[in-house]
Each structure stands twice: as structure tokens, then as C-alpha cells.
CSV table of C-alpha atoms and ligand atoms in Angstrom, one decimal:
chain,number,residue,atom,x,y,z
A,264,MET,CA,92.0,191.8,-87.9
A,265,GLU,CA,93.4,194.4,-90.2
A,266,ARG,CA,96.9,192.9,-89.7
A,267,ASP,CA,97.2,192.1,-94.0
A,268,GLN,CA,96.5,194.2,-96.8
A,269,PRO,CA,94.1,192.8,-99.1
A,270,PRO,CA,96.4,191.1,-101.5
A,271,ALA,CA,95.1,192.5,-105.1
A,272,GLU,CA,93.5,189.3,-106.2
A,273,ALA,CA,91.7,189.5,-103.6
A,274,SER,CA,87.5,189.2,-103.9
A,275,ARG,CA,85.4,193.1,-103.7
A,276,CYS,CA,82.1,192.0,-101.5
A,277,PRO,CA,79.3,191.8,-104.4
A,278,ILE,CA,77.2,193.9,-103.0
A,279,CYS,CA,78.5,197.2,-101.7
A,280,GLY,CA,81.9,196.8,-104.0
A,281,ARG,CA,84.4,196.6,-100.8
A,282,PRO,CA,87.4,194.4,-100.6
A,283,THR,CA,86.9,191.5,-98.5
A,284,PRO,CA,89.6,189.1,-97.9
A,285,ALA,CA,89.3,186.2,-95.7
A,286,ASP,CA,90.0,185.9,-92.7
A,287,GLN,CA,93.1,183.5,-90.8
A,288,PHE,CA,90.6,181.1,-91.1
A,289,GLY,CA,89.6,181.1,-93.9
A,290,PHE,CA,86.2,182.2,-93.9
A,291,VAL,CA,85.4,185.8,-96.4
A,292,GLU,CA,82.1,188.5,-94.7
A,293,CYS,CA,82.1,192.0,-95.7
A,294,ALA,CA,80.6,194.9,-92.6
A,295,CYS,CA,77.9,195.3,-95.1
A,296,GLY,CA,76.3,192.1,-93.9
A,297,TRP,CA,77.2,190.2,-97.1
A,298,GLY,CA,77.9,186.1,-95.8
A,299,GLY,CA,80.5,185.1,-98.3
A,300,PRO,CA,80.7,183.4,-101.6
A,301,GLY,CA,77.5,182.1,-103.2
A,302,ASP,CA,75.1,183.7,-99.8
A,303,PRO,CA,71.7,184.3,-100.8
A,304,VAL,CA,72.1,187.8,-99.7
A,305,GLU,CA,73.1,188.1,-103.6
A,306,SER,CA,70.0,187.1,-105.6
A,307,ALA,CA,67.2,188.8,-103.2
A,308,ARG,CA,66.4,192.1,-103.4
A,309,GLY,CA,65.1,195.8,-102.6
A,310,LEU,CA,63.0,196.0,-99.3
A,311,SER,CA,63.8,192.0,-98.7
A,312,ARG,CA,68.0,192.5,-99.4
A,313,ARG,CA,68.0,195.7,-97.2
A,314,PHE,CA,66.1,193.2,-94.2
A,315,THR,CA,68.4,190.4,-94.5
A,316,LEU,CA,71.7,192.6,-94.5
A,317,LEU,CA,69.9,194.8,-91.7
A,318,ASP,CA,69.1,191.2,-89.9
A,319,ARG,CA,73.2,190.4,-90.3
A,320,ARG,CA,74.3,193.5,-89.1
A,321,LEU,CA,72.3,192.8,-85.9
A,322,ALA,CA,73.6,189.8,-85.1
A,323,THR,CA,77.2,190.1,-86.7
A,324,ARG,CA,77.2,192.8,-83.9
A,325,ILE,CA,76.0,189.7,-81.0
A,326,ALA,CA,78.1,187.1,-82.6
A,327,ARG,CA,81.1,189.8,-82.7
A,328,ARG,CA,80.6,190.7,-78.8
A,329,GLU,CA,80.0,186.8,-77.8
A,330,LEU,CA,83.5,186.4,-79.4
A,331,ALA,CA,85.6,189.0,-77.9
A,332,ARG,CA,84.2,187.5,-74.6
A,333,ILE,CA,85.7,183.9,-75.4
A,334,ALA,CA,88.7,185.0,-76.4
A,335,ARG,CA,89.3,187.7,-73.3
A,336,ALA,CA,88.0,185.1,-70.7
A,337,LYS,CA,89.8,181.5,-72.9
A,338,ARG,CA,86.4,180.5,-71.6
A,339,ALA,CA,82.6,180.1,-72.6
A,340,GLU,CA,80.2,179.9,-69.4
A,341,SER,CA,76.6,180.9,-69.5
A,342,ALA,CA,76.4,183.8,-67.6
A,343,SER,CA,73.2,184.4,-66.5
A,344,SER,CA,72.2,186.9,-63.6
A,345,LEU,CA,69.2,186.5,-61.4
A,346,LEU,CA,67.6,189.6,-63.0
A,347,TYR,CA,68.0,188.3,-66.5
A,348,ILE,CA,66.6,184.1,-65.1
A,349,ALA,CA,63.7,186.4,-63.5
A,350,LEU,CA,62.1,187.7,-66.4
A,351,LEU,CA,62.8,184.4,-69.0
A,352,SER,CA,60.6,183.0,-66.5
A,353,ALA,CA,57.9,185.7,-66.5
A,354,LEU,CA,57.9,185.1,-69.6
A,355,SER,CA,57.6,181.5,-69.8
A,356,ALA,CA,55.0,181.8,-67.1
A,357,LEU,CA,52.9,184.4,-69.5
A,358,ILE,CA,53.5,182.1,-72.3
A,359,TYR,CA,52.5,178.7,-70.6
A,360,LEU,CA,49.2,180.8,-69.1
A,361,VAL,CA,48.3,181.7,-73.0
A,362,ILE,CA,48.1,178.3,-74.0
A,363,GLY,CA,46.0,177.5,-70.5
A,364,ALA,CA,43.8,179.9,-71.7
A,365,LEU,CA,43.7,178.4,-74.7
A,366,LEU,CA,43.0,175.0,-73.9
A,367,VAL,CA,40.7,175.8,-71.4
A,368,GLY,CA,38.9,178.1,-73.7
A,369,SER,CA,39.0,175.1,-76.8
A,370,ILE,CA,37.9,172.7,-73.9
A,371,PHE,CA,34.6,174.8,-73.0
A,372,LEU,CA,33.2,175.0,-76.9
A,373,LEU,CA,34.0,170.9,-76.9
A,374,ALA,CA,32.1,170.5,-74.0
A,375,GLN,CA,29.3,173.0,-75.9
A,376,TYR,CA,29.3,171.0,-79.0
A,377,VAL,CA,29.0,168.1,-77.7
A,378,MET,CA,25.7,169.2,-75.9
A,379,GLN,CA,24.7,170.5,-79.2
A,380,GLY,CA,25.1,167.2,-80.5
A,381,ALA,CA,27.5,169.7,-83.5
A,382,TRP,CA,29.9,166.4,-84.2
A,383,LEU,CA,31.6,169.2,-86.7
A,384,GLY,CA,32.7,170.5,-84.5
A,385,VAL,CA,32.9,167.9,-81.6
A,386,ALA,CA,35.7,166.6,-83.9
A,387,LEU,CA,37.1,169.6,-84.8
A,388,PHE,CA,38.0,170.9,-81.3
A,389,SER,CA,39.0,167.1,-79.9
A,390,MET,CA,41.5,168.0,-82.3
A,391,ILE,CA,42.9,171.5,-81.3
A,392,VAL,CA,42.2,169.9,-77.5
A,393,LEU,CA,44.9,167.0,-78.5
A,394,TYR,CA,47.1,168.9,-80.3
A,395,LEU,CA,47.7,171.9,-77.0
A,396,LEU,CA,48.3,168.7,-74.6
A,397,TRP,CA,51.0,168.0,-77.1
A,398,THR,CA,52.8,171.0,-76.5
A,399,LEU,CA,52.6,171.5,-73.5
A,400,PHE,CA,53.4,168.0,-72.7
A,401,GLY,CA,54.9,166.3,-75.1
A,402,LEU,CA,53.8,162.2,-76.4
A,403,PRO,CA,56.0,159.8,-77.1
A,404,SER,CA,56.7,159.5,-80.7
A,405,ARG,CA,58.2,157.0,-82.7
A,406,VAL,CA,62.2,157.2,-83.0
A,407,HIS,CA,63.4,156.9,-86.7
A,408,GLY,CA,66.5,154.7,-85.3
A,409,ILE,CA,67.3,151.8,-83.0
A,410,VAL,CA,66.8,152.4,-79.0
A,411,ALA,CA,69.4,149.8,-77.4
A,412,PRO,CA,70.4,150.2,-73.5
A,413,SER,CA,74.2,151.4,-74.3
A,414,SER,CA,75.1,148.1,-73.0
A,415,ALA,CA,73.7,146.4,-76.2
A,416,TYR,CA,77.1,147.8,-78.1
A,417,PRO,CA,80.1,147.6,-75.1
A,418,GLN,CA,82.7,149.7,-77.3
A,419,LEU,CA,79.8,152.9,-77.5
A,420,ALA,CA,79.6,152.4,-74.1
A,421,ALA,CA,82.8,152.4,-72.8
A,422,THR,CA,83.6,155.4,-75.1
A,423,LEU,CA,80.9,157.1,-73.7
A,424,GLY,CA,81.6,156.0,-70.2
A,425,GLU,CA,85.2,157.3,-70.8
A,426,VAL,CA,83.7,160.5,-72.1
A,427,ALA,CA,80.9,161.3,-68.9
A,428,SER,CA,83.9,161.0,-66.4
A,429,GLN,CA,85.8,163.3,-68.5
A,430,VAL,CA,82.9,165.9,-68.6
A,431,GLY,CA,81.9,165.0,-65.2
A,432,VAL,CA,78.7,163.4,-65.7
A,433,LYS,CA,76.3,160.4,-65.3
A,434,PRO,CA,76.7,158.5,-68.9
A,435,PRO,CA,73.3,158.1,-70.7
A,436,LYS,CA,72.4,154.7,-70.1
A,437,TRP,CA,70.6,154.3,-74.1
A,438,VAL,CA,71.4,154.9,-77.4
A,439,ILE,CA,69.6,155.5,-80.5
A,440,LEU,CA,71.5,155.1,-83.6
A,441,HIS,CA,69.6,156.3,-86.4
A,442,PRO,CA,70.9,156.5,-89.8
A,443,GLY,CA,71.5,159.9,-90.6
A,444,ALA,CA,74.6,162.2,-90.1
A,445,GLY,CA,73.9,164.0,-86.6
A,446,PHE,CA,74.1,163.9,-82.8
A,447,TYR,CA,71.8,165.2,-80.2
A,448,ILE,CA,71.6,164.4,-76.3
A,449,THR,CA,67.6,164.3,-75.6
A,450,ARG,CA,65.1,163.7,-72.6
A,451,ARG,CA,62.3,161.5,-74.2
A,452,MET,CA,59.5,158.4,-73.4
A,453,LEU,CA,61.1,156.1,-75.8
A,454,TRP,CA,57.9,154.3,-76.9
A,455,GLY,CA,57.8,150.7,-76.3
A,456,ARG,CA,61.3,151.1,-74.5
A,457,ALA,CA,61.1,152.7,-71.7
A,458,LEU,CA,58.1,154.2,-70.6
A,459,THR,CA,59.3,156.7,-68.2
A,460,PRO,CA,61.4,160.0,-70.4
A,461,ARG,CA,64.9,158.8,-70.9
A,462,VAL,CA,68.1,160.8,-71.2
A,463,ALA,CA,69.0,158.9,-74.7
A,464,VAL,CA,72.2,160.0,-76.8
A,465,GLY,CA,71.3,159.9,-80.8
A,466,VAL,CA,74.1,158.6,-82.6
A,467,GLY,CA,74.6,159.4,-86.6
A,468,ALA,CA,75.9,156.3,-87.9
A,469,ALA,CA,76.7,158.2,-91.9
A,470,SER,CA,79.1,160.2,-90.1
A,471,LEU,CA,81.1,157.5,-88.2
A,472,GLY,CA,83.0,156.7,-91.3
A,473,GLN,CA,84.8,160.1,-90.9
A,474,MET,CA,85.7,160.1,-88.1
A,475,ASN,CA,88.5,158.7,-86.1
A,476,ASP,CA,87.7,157.8,-82.6
A,477,ARG,CA,89.4,161.0,-80.7
A,478,GLU,CA,86.7,163.3,-82.6
A,479,LEU,CA,84.3,160.6,-81.3
A,480,ARG,CA,84.5,161.6,-78.0
A,481,ALA,CA,84.7,165.5,-79.0
A,482,VAL,CA,81.5,165.5,-80.3
A,483,LEU,CA,80.3,162.8,-77.6
A,484,ALA,CA,81.1,165.3,-75.0
A,485,HIS,CA,79.7,168.4,-76.4
A,486,GLU,CA,76.4,166.5,-76.1
A,487,LEU,CA,77.3,165.3,-73.0
A,488,ALA,CA,78.3,168.6,-72.1
A,489,HIS,CA,74.3,169.5,-72.9
A,490,ASP,CA,72.8,167.2,-71.8
A,491,GLN,CA,73.2,169.3,-67.7
A,492,HIS,CA,71.7,172.5,-68.4
A,493,GLU,CA,69.2,171.4,-71.1
A,494,HIS,CA,67.9,168.6,-69.0
A,495,SER,CA,67.9,171.3,-66.3
A,496,PHE,CA,64.4,172.7,-64.7
A,497,PHE,CA,65.1,175.9,-66.4
A,498,GLY,CA,66.5,174.6,-69.5
A,499,ARG,CA,62.5,172.8,-70.0
A,500,PHE,CA,61.2,175.6,-68.9
A,501,PHE,CA,62.3,177.6,-71.1
A,502,GLY,CA,62.8,175.4,-73.9
A,503,GLY,CA,59.2,173.7,-73.3
A,504,ALA,CA,57.3,177.5,-73.4
A,505,GLU,CA,59.6,178.6,-76.8
A,506,SER,CA,59.1,175.4,-78.6
A,507,ALA,CA,55.5,175.1,-77.1
A,508,LEU,CA,54.1,178.9,-78.7
A,509,PHE,CA,55.9,178.2,-81.5
A,510,ASN,CA,54.4,174.7,-82.9
A,511,ILE,CA,51.1,176.8,-81.9
A,512,ILE,CA,51.9,179.0,-84.4
A,513,ASP,CA,52.9,176.9,-87.2
A,514,ALA,CA,49.7,174.8,-86.5
A,515,MET,CA,47.7,177.7,-87.2
A,516,HIS,CA,49.4,178.6,-90.1
A,517,GLY,CA,49.5,175.5,-91.9
A,518,GLY,CA,46.2,174.1,-91.0
A,519,ILE,CA,44.9,177.1,-93.6
A,520,GLU,CA,47.8,177.6,-96.0
A,521,THR,CA,47.6,173.8,-97.1
A,522,ASN,CA,44.0,174.3,-97.3
A,523,TYR,CA,44.5,177.3,-99.3
A,524,LYS,CA,47.3,175.4,-102.0
A,525,GLY,CA,44.8,172.5,-101.7
A,526,ARG,CA,42.3,173.8,-103.2
A,527,THR,CA,44.3,176.1,-105.6
A,528,ALA,CA,45.6,173.0,-107.3
A,529,ARG,CA,41.8,171.1,-107.4
A,530,MET,CA,39.9,173.7,-108.6
A,531,ARG,CA,40.9,176.9,-110.1
A,532,SER,CA,37.7,178.5,-109.0
A,533,SER,CA,38.2,182.0,-108.1
A,534,THR,CA,35.9,182.7,-105.4
A,535,SER,CA,37.2,179.3,-103.2
A,536,SER,CA,40.5,180.7,-103.4
A,537,ILE,CA,39.6,184.1,-102.4
A,538,GLY,CA,37.9,183.0,-99.6
A,539,ALA,CA,41.1,181.2,-98.8
A,540,LEU,CA,43.7,183.8,-99.3
A,541,VAL,CA,41.2,186.1,-97.0
A,542,GLY,CA,41.7,183.4,-94.5
A,543,VAL,CA,45.7,183.1,-94.7
A,544,VAL,CA,45.0,186.6,-94.0
A,545,VAL,CA,43.1,186.6,-91.2
A,546,VAL,CA,44.8,184.0,-89.3
A,547,TRP,CA,48.1,186.1,-90.3
A,548,ILE,CA,46.9,189.0,-88.0
A,549,ALA,CA,45.3,186.7,-85.7
A,550,THR,CA,48.6,185.1,-84.6
A,551,ILE,CA,50.0,188.3,-84.6
A,552,PRO,CA,50.1,188.5,-80.8
A,553,LEU,CA,51.1,185.5,-80.5
A,554,ARG,CA,53.8,186.1,-82.6
A,555,LEU,CA,55.1,189.6,-80.9
A,556,LEU,CA,55.2,187.0,-77.7
A,557,TRP,CA,57.0,184.1,-79.2
A,558,LEU,CA,59.7,186.3,-80.8
A,559,VAL,CA,60.1,188.9,-77.7
A,560,PHE,CA,60.6,185.9,-76.2
A,561,HIS,CA,63.2,184.4,-78.6
A,562,MET,CA,65.5,187.1,-78.5
A,563,ILE,CA,65.6,187.2,-75.0
A,564,ARG,CA,66.4,183.5,-74.9
A,565,LEU,CA,68.9,183.8,-77.4
A,566,ARG,CA,71.7,184.7,-75.6
A,567,LEU,CA,71.4,181.3,-73.0
A,568,SER,CA,70.0,179.3,-76.1
A,569,ARG,CA,74.0,180.6,-77.5
A,570,ALA,CA,75.7,180.3,-74.6
A,571,ASP,CA,75.0,176.9,-74.1
A,572,GLU,CA,75.9,176.1,-77.3
A,573,TYR,CA,79.7,177.9,-77.1
A,574,GLU,CA,79.8,175.9,-73.9
A,575,ALA,CA,79.1,172.6,-74.8
A,576,ASP,CA,81.6,173.4,-77.8
A,577,ALA,CA,84.3,174.9,-74.9
A,578,VAL,CA,83.7,171.1,-72.9
A,579,ALA,CA,84.6,169.8,-75.7
A,580,VAL,CA,87.6,171.8,-76.6
A,581,GLU,CA,88.9,171.1,-73.3
A,582,CYS,CA,89.0,167.1,-73.2
A,583,TYR,CA,90.3,166.3,-76.4
A,584,GLY,CA,91.8,169.8,-78.6
A,585,ALA,CA,89.8,172.4,-80.9
A,586,GLN,CA,91.7,170.2,-83.7
A,587,ALA,CA,89.7,167.0,-83.0
A,588,PHE,CA,86.3,169.2,-82.2
A,589,ILE,CA,86.6,171.1,-85.3
A,590,ASN,CA,87.6,167.7,-87.2
A,591,ALA,CA,84.3,166.0,-85.6
A,592,LEU,CA,82.3,169.2,-87.0
A,593,THR,CA,83.0,169.6,-90.3
A,594,ALA,CA,82.8,165.5,-90.5
A,595,VAL,CA,79.4,165.7,-89.4
A,596,LEU,CA,78.4,168.3,-91.7
A,597,ALA,CA,80.2,167.3,-94.7
A,598,THR,CA,78.0,163.8,-94.4
A,599,ALA,CA,75.0,166.1,-93.5
A,600,GLU,CA,75.4,167.3,-96.4
A,601,THR,CA,76.7,164.0,-98.4
A,602,MET,CA,73.2,162.2,-97.7
A,603,ARG,CA,71.3,165.3,-99.4
A,604,GLY,CA,73.1,165.5,-102.5
A,605,ALA,CA,75.2,162.0,-102.4
A,606,ARG,CA,73.0,159.7,-101.4
A,607,VAL,CA,70.8,158.2,-104.6
A,608,GLY,CA,74.4,158.4,-106.5
A,609,ILE,CA,75.4,156.0,-103.4
A,610,ARG,CA,73.1,153.9,-103.9
A,611,GLN,CA,73.2,153.7,-107.5
A,612,GLU,CA,77.2,152.0,-106.8
A,613,MET,CA,75.3,149.9,-103.7
A,614,ALA,CA,73.1,148.2,-106.6
A,615,LYS,CA,76.2,148.2,-109.3
A,616,ARG,CA,78.6,146.7,-106.6
A,617,ASN,CA,75.6,144.3,-105.3
A,618,ASN,CA,76.5,145.7,-101.9
A,619,PRO,CA,73.9,145.9,-99.5
A,620,ASN,CA,75.0,148.1,-96.8
A,621,PHE,CA,75.0,151.9,-97.7
A,622,TYR,CA,78.0,152.5,-94.6
A,623,SER,CA,80.5,150.8,-96.0
A,624,GLU,CA,79.8,151.7,-99.2
A,625,LEU,CA,80.1,155.1,-97.6
A,626,ARG,CA,83.3,154.8,-96.7
A,627,ARG,CA,84.4,153.5,-100.0
A,628,HIS,CA,82.6,156.7,-101.0
A,629,TYR,CA,84.7,159.1,-99.2
A,630,ALA,CA,88.1,157.2,-99.5
A,631,GLU,CA,87.8,157.5,-103.4
A,632,LEU,CA,87.6,161.6,-103.2
A,633,PRO,CA,90.7,162.9,-104.0
A,634,ALA,CA,92.2,164.9,-100.6
A,635,SER,CA,92.6,168.2,-103.6
A,636,TYR,CA,88.4,167.5,-103.1
A,637,LEU,CA,87.9,166.7,-99.9
A,638,GLY,CA,89.4,169.9,-98.1
A,639,PRO,CA,87.6,172.4,-100.3
A,640,MET,CA,84.0,170.0,-99.6
A,641,ARG,CA,85.0,170.5,-95.6
A,642,GLN,CA,85.7,174.0,-95.7
A,643,LYS,CA,82.6,174.7,-98.1
A,644,THR,CA,80.1,172.8,-95.6
A,645,LEU,CA,82.0,175.0,-93.0
A,646,ARG,CA,79.3,178.9,-94.5
A,647,GLY,CA,76.9,179.9,-92.0
A,648,TYR,CA,74.6,183.5,-92.2
A,649,ARG,CA,74.2,184.8,-89.6
A,650,THR,CA,70.5,185.6,-88.5
A,651,LEU,CA,69.0,186.7,-85.3
A,652,GLU,CA,66.4,183.8,-85.9
A,653,ASP,CA,69.2,181.0,-85.3
A,654,SER,CA,68.8,180.2,-81.7
A,655,HIS,CA,72.7,179.1,-82.4
A,656,PRO,CA,75.8,180.6,-83.8
A,657,ILE,CA,76.6,179.6,-87.2
A,658,THR,CA,79.8,177.1,-87.7
A,659,PRO,CA,82.6,179.8,-88.2
A,660,ASP,CA,81.9,181.0,-85.3
A,661,ARG,CA,82.1,177.8,-83.3
A,662,VAL,CA,85.2,177.1,-85.2
A,663,ARG,CA,86.4,180.7,-83.8
A,664,ALA,CA,85.4,179.7,-80.4
A,665,ALA,CA,86.7,176.5,-80.1
A,666,LEU,CA,90.2,178.8,-81.3
A,667,ALA,CA,89.9,181.8,-79.6
A,668,LEU,CA,89.5,179.4,-76.2
A,669,GLY,CA,93.7,178.6,-76.6
A,670,ALA,CA,93.1,175.4,-74.9
A,671,PRO,CA,96.3,172.8,-75.0
A,672,GLU,CA,96.1,170.1,-77.9
A,673,PRO,CA,96.3,166.7,-76.3
A,674,PRO,CA,99.3,164.4,-77.3
A,675,ALA,CA,98.3,162.0,-79.3
A,676,THR,CA,99.2,159.0,-77.0
A,677,GLN,CA,98.1,156.1,-79.7
A,678,PRO,CA,97.8,156.7,-83.8
A,679,ALA,CA,94.2,157.8,-84.1
A,680,ALA,CA,91.7,154.8,-85.0
A,681,PRO,CA,88.5,155.0,-87.4
A,682,ALA,CA,85.5,156.0,-85.4
A,683,TYR,CA,83.2,153.3,-87.2
A,684,GLY,CA,83.9,150.1,-85.6
A,685,VAL,CA,82.6,151.5,-82.1
A,686,ILE,CA,78.8,150.0,-83.2
A,687,ALA,CA,79.8,146.9,-83.1
A,688,PRO,CA,77.0,145.1,-81.2
A,689,ALA,CA,77.7,142.7,-78.5
A,690,GLY,CA,78.7,138.9,-79.5
A,691,SER,CA,79.5,140.7,-83.1
A,692,ALA,CA,82.9,140.8,-84.8
A,693,ASP,CA,82.0,143.4,-86.4
A,694,THR,CA,79.2,146.8,-87.9
A,695,GLU,CA,77.9,144.8,-90.8
A,696,THR,CA,74.6,143.1,-89.2
A,697,ILE,CA,74.4,146.6,-87.5
A,698,GLU,CA,75.2,148.5,-91.0
A,699,LEU,CA,72.3,146.7,-93.3
A,700,GLN,CA,69.9,147.4,-90.2
A,701,LEU,CA,70.7,150.9,-90.3
A,702,THR,CA,70.7,151.0,-94.6
A,703,ARG,CA,66.8,149.6,-94.5
A,704,LEU,CA,66.0,152.0,-92.3
A,705,LEU,CA,67.5,154.8,-93.7
A,706,PHE,CA,65.7,153.3,-97.6
A,707,ASP,CA,62.5,152.8,-96.0
A,708,GLY,CA,61.8,156.2,-95.3
A,709,GLY,CA,60.4,156.9,-91.9
A,710,ARG,CA,58.8,160.3,-90.4
A,711,LYS,CA,61.9,163.2,-91.5
A,712,ARG,CA,63.7,164.2,-88.3
A,713,ARG,CA,64.9,167.9,-87.4
A,714,ARG,CA,68.1,168.4,-85.6
B,10,ZN,ZN1,80.3,194.4,-97.7
B,11,ZN,ZN1,74.5,171.0,-79.1
């Protein structure tokens, strides 16, 4: 990629001092691991800086190899050899065995406490048993969004049907309209709605105002492409093992750490905080074998999870073109950023204009932003710093891969229409009522969701 001499004013890497020109996509990164202006590694010092840079370089090596493969083959597909699948299966089985052993041990202790009548122990171990069951099997949980069969939104159902036939899958029958920005596909119990697990597509209503209909199709194509492998037997088996183990480690740490923090805040008695600190160290040491197991599994599964993401992206690019896909990706990211940074400001605007609809106010907010601001803002949200911890490629790499596929841009048959009208419910001429409902959901809080 060293076709051009760095221009005289090219920024220098603040870590190693080498000149670092932007690549042809406008992204800046340095071979030493620096990921461009604003990279948090700039403020890190000593060992933590060295560790972060090492992590970056290793992750970058993996990313470069993947991107080179995609550019060469002009396609992205999860190459999974039999040996690789066998290894992942064996490790997953080991993880389930460990969790099973923890479960059996906890049930045994619970029985002991019940017989002794030690009710504190009974309460504690009932909770542990329930938690282990939850990590293994999952329990229905309330969805922060409006759950409905896709037929409740005729335009969205038609779009989903069209995208599904392009991708070559069955369209999902359930839709979760949620007040945020992201899109996802999930297979879950829809509490109170459907008693068996259903495939549902999550639609972030806030992003719709920044997309046209083709961009919406591209993002839906990505999600529907996920459906094929994420809900396959192996996908669920491997993914389930990793997240179950992660939840257990997280819970062990969370339990002791909240104790510790709570205590130091309430009473500054040094003996109890030292006791809690010892507890933290003990739990940390006790979870080392579990953490090692998780780390090994995570590193091995990385290849599959990253390949899955590239593959889903490639499906979207092949169906709707790289430009529509990249625009959709940036629309979702920029909206997520706005929801984090400007939500309160937009709420104040709503009050000032006496507009009860957050989503129409959000569209007005974007329409009033100057184009000179929008472009750089979108470019900024497209940033990402590589780390081995991530099971997904960073956004700049997804953009690079999308362009490297060299898929032909489909001709625009008709002018692009804004996408937000697609969630108009059956029998309703516009989106006002549904957006008011989503506005209430947005500000009434509800639990925070990942993804
Ligand atoms: Zn550098
Ligand atoms: Zn994805």
C-alpha cells in the first residue's frame, strides 16, 4: 500500500514518531500498533502501553491475513476444516462438563445445607444453582422493545421477505422493534408472546431515519445471513459454551467486587476492606483455571466468529453493493453515537418544540446538521482499535473487506426512499403512533441490553 509518498503535513505517530499517512479509505494506523488520532493507547504508560501495543500488533497480523485472503479470493467464507471443528467441539464439551460438575457440586452442597437446616447456605446455593441453570439453558427474559409478528408491519414484512429470498433463507416471523440504534438476529423465548424459542430480527428504530430503503435491505441481509450459522447446531453449541463460561467468571467476580466496593463506600473500616480485598484476590486466583479455559477457547473460536461476520457482510455486499452496506453500517454507528451523546439535547428540543416524538425530532436534528459536519462525524464513528479480545473484526476492517470483494454496484432502479416509513403498523398511514410508543420505551428506561 506504499504507493504514495507521505505528504509533508502527514501526521506523525505519537508513539514511535514515524510518519503515518492515511490509507486510501482515510483510515490512519501505524505498524507499531497505534490506531490513529484519539487512540486510548496514547495515554497509557509503561507496561500497560507495551501490553496494549503487543495486543494490537497480534490482532493486526490476524486482520491483515484475513483481509488478504478476502482480497485474493474475492469472497469471504468461513473455511472450517474438520480438525478445527473437532477441536472446538472437544473444548466446548469440556466447558459444559466443567459447568455440569459445578452444578452437581452445588446441588450436593444445597442438599447438605437443607438437611442441616442452615438456611443461609440454602439461600446462597439455591441462587448459585439457579444461576448455573440460567447460564446453561437460558431463561425467558423480557425484551426491551415491541415484540410482534412481522405481519404487524406490512411494509417491513414485505422488505424482509424480499431480502430473505435474495439471501436464500426463510424470513423470520417475529420482529423486535427497539428504541435504540442496532440491528440483530436472535433466537429466543419471547416472554409472554411465544412459548418456544423463535427467530426474531431486532430493528433499531433510531437508525431508520438515517438510512434509505436499499441500505436497510443491506443491513437486514447481514442479519439474515447470520441466521444460517448462528442458529445451526454447532453455532449454538460453541457460542453457548463461551458465553456460559464467561457468565460464570463474570458472576464470581461481580459478586465479590460489588461487595468490596459497597463496603468501602459505606464504612471506611480498614479491617473489613482488607478482608474484602483478600476475597477479591482469592476469587481472582480461584477463577484462573476457568479464565484460562475461556481464553484458550475464545482464541480458537475467534477465527470462526470473525469469519462469520465477514461472511454475513459479504452476503449483504453481494446483494446490495458495497456502498449501500457501508452507508448502512455507518448510519447505525453514527446513530448509536448520537443516542449516547445527544439524547438529552434532543429531549430538550422535544420539550421546546412541544414534540412528543423522539424519532421525528431525531430526523430533524440530522436534517439541520450541516453536511460539512455529517461527513467527518460518520468517518469518526467508523473508527476502531484492534484487540485479540474482540470476536468481531473492527469496523474499518469490515469496510476494507467490503470494498475488497469488488462486487458490482447494483444499478439504482429507482431513487432511494427514506427507510423509516417501513415500520408503519398495519392499518396505520404513518409511523407516528409506533414512534410515540418507542419514545415512551426509550425514556421509561428498561434494562440495558448488550449488542
Ligand atoms: Zn507508530
Ligand atoms: Zn453480525
